[in-house]
Amino acid sequence: MASASSSSARHLFDESKKRLCARVAINVNNLGSVARQVVRGSKSNELLNQSLRNFTQVDIVSDYSAQNLNKMSLILQHVSYHYDAMNDSCHHLDYLKEQVTAMER
């Protein structure tokens, strides 16, 4: 009987040893999955940071572009005012030419 119980105990020990090895293997695989996910997560975080930096740079450039467009609009208005003033001066020159020719007669 002693040999039967020791053989039964050995069988239980071997079986629990196999289950323990299987659980360790599963846990190692799960740990590998977690590590891969952390690496992926850190890379995605880096990508998000890079995207944020790029977006910020684009935002700054678009702000500068909007400021430049406003400046160009003001310059266009000033050029328009100068054009109108020059055009009026040209019309006055025609009027003055007529007066000079009338005085010469």
mmCIF file of C-alpha atoms in Angstrom:
data_model
loop_
_atom_site.group_PDB
_atom_site.id
_atom_site.type_symbol
_atom_site.label_atom_id
_atom_site.label_comp_id
_atom_site.label_asym_id
_atom_site.label_seq_id
_atom_site.Cartn_x
_atom_site.Cartn_y
_atom_site.Cartn_z
ATOM 1 C CA MET A 1 0.000 0.000 0.000
ATOM 2 C CA ALA A 2 2.819 2.331 0.736
ATOM 3 C CA SER A 3 4.051 1.973 -2.811
ATOM 4 C CA ALA A 4 0.588 2.725 -4.166
ATOM 5 C CA SER A 5 0.277 5.909 -2.158
ATOM 6 C CA SER A 6 3.830 6.981 -3.029
ATOM 7 C CA SER A 7 3.150 6.279 -6.697
ATOM 8 C CA SER A 8 -0.099 8.240 -6.401
ATOM 9 C CA ALA A 9 1.749 11.068 -4.671
ATOM 10 C CA ARG A 10 4.435 11.006 -7.364
ATOM 11 C CA HIS A 11 1.742 11.098 -10.049
ATOM 12 C CA LEU A 12 0.065 14.090 -8.347
ATOM 13 C CA PHE A 13 3.454 15.773 -7.992
ATOM 14 C CA ASP A 14 4.261 15.231 -11.662
ATOM 15 C CA GLU A 15 0.833 16.443 -12.713
ATOM 16 C CA SER A 16 1.021 19.576 -10.558
ATOM 17 C CA LYS A 17 4.556 20.145 -11.859
ATOM 18 C CA LYS A 18 3.240 19.996 -15.468
ATOM 19 C CA ARG A 19 0.363 22.363 -14.640
ATOM 20 C CA LEU A 20 2.807 24.731 -12.953
ATOM 21 C CA CYS A 21 5.076 24.643 -16.036
ATOM 22 C CA ALA A 22 2.075 25.276 -18.282
ATOM 23 C CA ARG A 23 0.968 28.220 -16.142
ATOM 24 C CA VAL A 24 4.508 29.636 -16.111
ATOM 25 C CA ALA A 25 4.623 29.327 -19.917
ATOM 26 C CA ILE A 26 1.259 31.085 -20.222
ATOM 27 C CA ASN A 27 2.403 33.839 -17.854
ATOM 28 C CA VAL A 28 5.664 34.278 -19.806
ATOM 29 C CA ASN A 29 3.677 34.559 -23.046
ATOM 30 C CA ASN A 30 1.310 37.042 -21.410
ATOM 31 C CA LEU A 31 4.272 39.038 -20.114
ATOM 32 C CA GLY A 32 5.706 39.097 -23.640
ATOM 33 C CA SER A 33 2.367 40.364 -24.949
ATOM 34 C CA VAL A 34 2.289 43.069 -22.298
ATOM 35 C CA ALA A 35 5.866 44.080 -23.127
ATOM 36 C CA ARG A 36 5.025 44.281 -26.858
ATOM 37 C CA GLN A 37 1.957 46.361 -26.067
ATOM 38 C CA VAL A 38 4.025 48.715 -23.892
ATOM 39 C CA VAL A 39 6.559 49.098 -26.693
ATOM 40 C CA ARG A 40 3.768 49.763 -29.183
ATOM 41 C CA GLY A 41 2.179 52.176 -26.756
ATOM 42 C CA SER A 42 5.422 54.050 -26.255
ATOM 43 C CA LYS A 43 5.917 54.273 -30.012
ATOM 44 C CA SER A 44 2.396 55.510 -30.504
ATOM 45 C CA ASN A 45 3.028 58.072 -27.776
ATOM 46 C CA GLU A 46 6.164 59.192 -29.628
ATOM 47 C CA LEU A 47 4.154 59.402 -32.853
ATOM 48 C CA LEU A 48 1.485 61.457 -31.097
ATOM 49 C CA ASN A 49 4.133 63.800 -29.714
ATOM 50 C CA GLN A 50 5.706 64.186 -33.161
ATOM 51 C CA SER A 51 2.286 64.834 -34.686
ATOM 52 C CA LEU A 52 1.588 67.432 -32.017
ATOM 53 C CA ARG A 53 4.914 69.158 -32.744
ATOM 54 C CA ASN A 54 4.182 69.143 -36.477
ATOM 55 C CA PHE A 55 0.669 70.485 -35.892
ATOM 56 C CA THR A 56 2.061 73.249 -33.673
ATOM 57 C CA GLN A 57 4.581 74.208 -36.352
ATOM 58 C CA VAL A 58 1.854 74.267 -39.008
ATOM 59 C CA ASP A 59 -0.322 76.354 -36.691
ATOM 60 C CA ILE A 60 2.504 78.868 -36.185
ATOM 61 C CA VAL A 61 3.171 79.040 -39.923
ATOM 62 C CA SER A 62 -0.528 79.553 -40.655
ATOM 63 C CA ASP A 63 -0.651 82.360 -38.076
ATOM 64 C CA TYR A 64 2.333 84.044 -39.759
ATOM 65 C CA SER A 65 0.672 83.557 -43.137
ATOM 66 C CA ALA A 66 -2.552 85.144 -41.865
ATOM 67 C CA GLN A 67 -0.565 88.098 -40.488
ATOM 68 C CA ASN A 68 1.253 88.468 -43.809
ATOM 69 C CA LEU A 69 -2.054 88.385 -45.698
ATOM 70 C CA ASN A 70 -3.414 91.141 -43.453
ATOM 71 C CA LYS A 71 -0.269 93.211 -44.075
ATOM 72 C CA MET A 72 -0.566 92.629 -47.813
ATOM 73 C CA SER A 73 -4.205 93.713 -47.692
ATOM 74 C CA LEU A 74 -3.184 96.958 -45.985
ATOM 75 C CA ILE A 75 -0.436 97.497 -48.557
ATOM 76 C CA LEU A 76 -2.960 96.899 -51.342
ATOM 77 C CA GLN A 77 -5.253 99.537 -49.827
ATOM 78 C CA HIS A 78 -2.377 102.033 -49.637
ATOM 79 C CA VAL A 79 -1.351 101.302 -53.227
ATOM 80 C CA SER A 80 -4.974 101.793 -54.266
ATOM 81 C CA TYR A 81 -5.075 105.160 -52.481
ATOM 82 C CA HIS A 82 -1.824 106.208 -54.192
ATOM 83 C CA TYR A 83 -3.155 105.046 -57.562
ATOM 84 C CA ASP A 84 -6.330 107.093 -57.068
ATOM 85 C CA ALA A 85 -4.243 110.129 -56.077
ATOM 86 C CA MET A 86 -1.996 109.733 -59.116
ATOM 87 C CA ASN A 87 -5.010 109.263 -61.381
ATOM 88 C CA ASP A 88 -6.567 112.471 -60.000
ATOM 89 C CA SER A 89 -3.260 114.265 -60.582
ATOM 90 C CA CYS A 90 -3.214 113.053 -64.186
ATOM 91 C CA HIS A 91 -6.747 114.413 -64.698
ATOM 92 C CA HIS A 92 -5.658 117.717 -63.182
ATOM 93 C CA LEU A 93 -2.694 117.791 -65.576
ATOM 94 C CA ASP A 94 -5.073 117.537 -68.517
ATOM 95 C CA TYR A 95 -7.102 120.417 -67.084
ATOM 96 C CA LEU A 96 -3.926 122.455 -66.515
ATOM 97 C CA LYS A 97 -2.746 121.778 -70.089
ATOM 98 C CA GLU A 98 -6.059 123.113 -71.385
ATOM 99 C CA GLN A 99 -5.692 126.238 -69.247
ATOM 100 C CA VAL A 100 -2.095 126.799 -70.406
ATOM 101 C CA THR A 101 -3.066 126.460 -74.065
ATOM 102 C CA ALA A 102 -6.004 128.805 -73.490
ATOM 103 C CA MET A 103 -3.666 131.375 -71.915
ATOM 104 C CA GLU A 104 -1.219 131.101 -74.812
ATOM 105 C CA ARG A 105 -3.905 132.044 -77.319
#
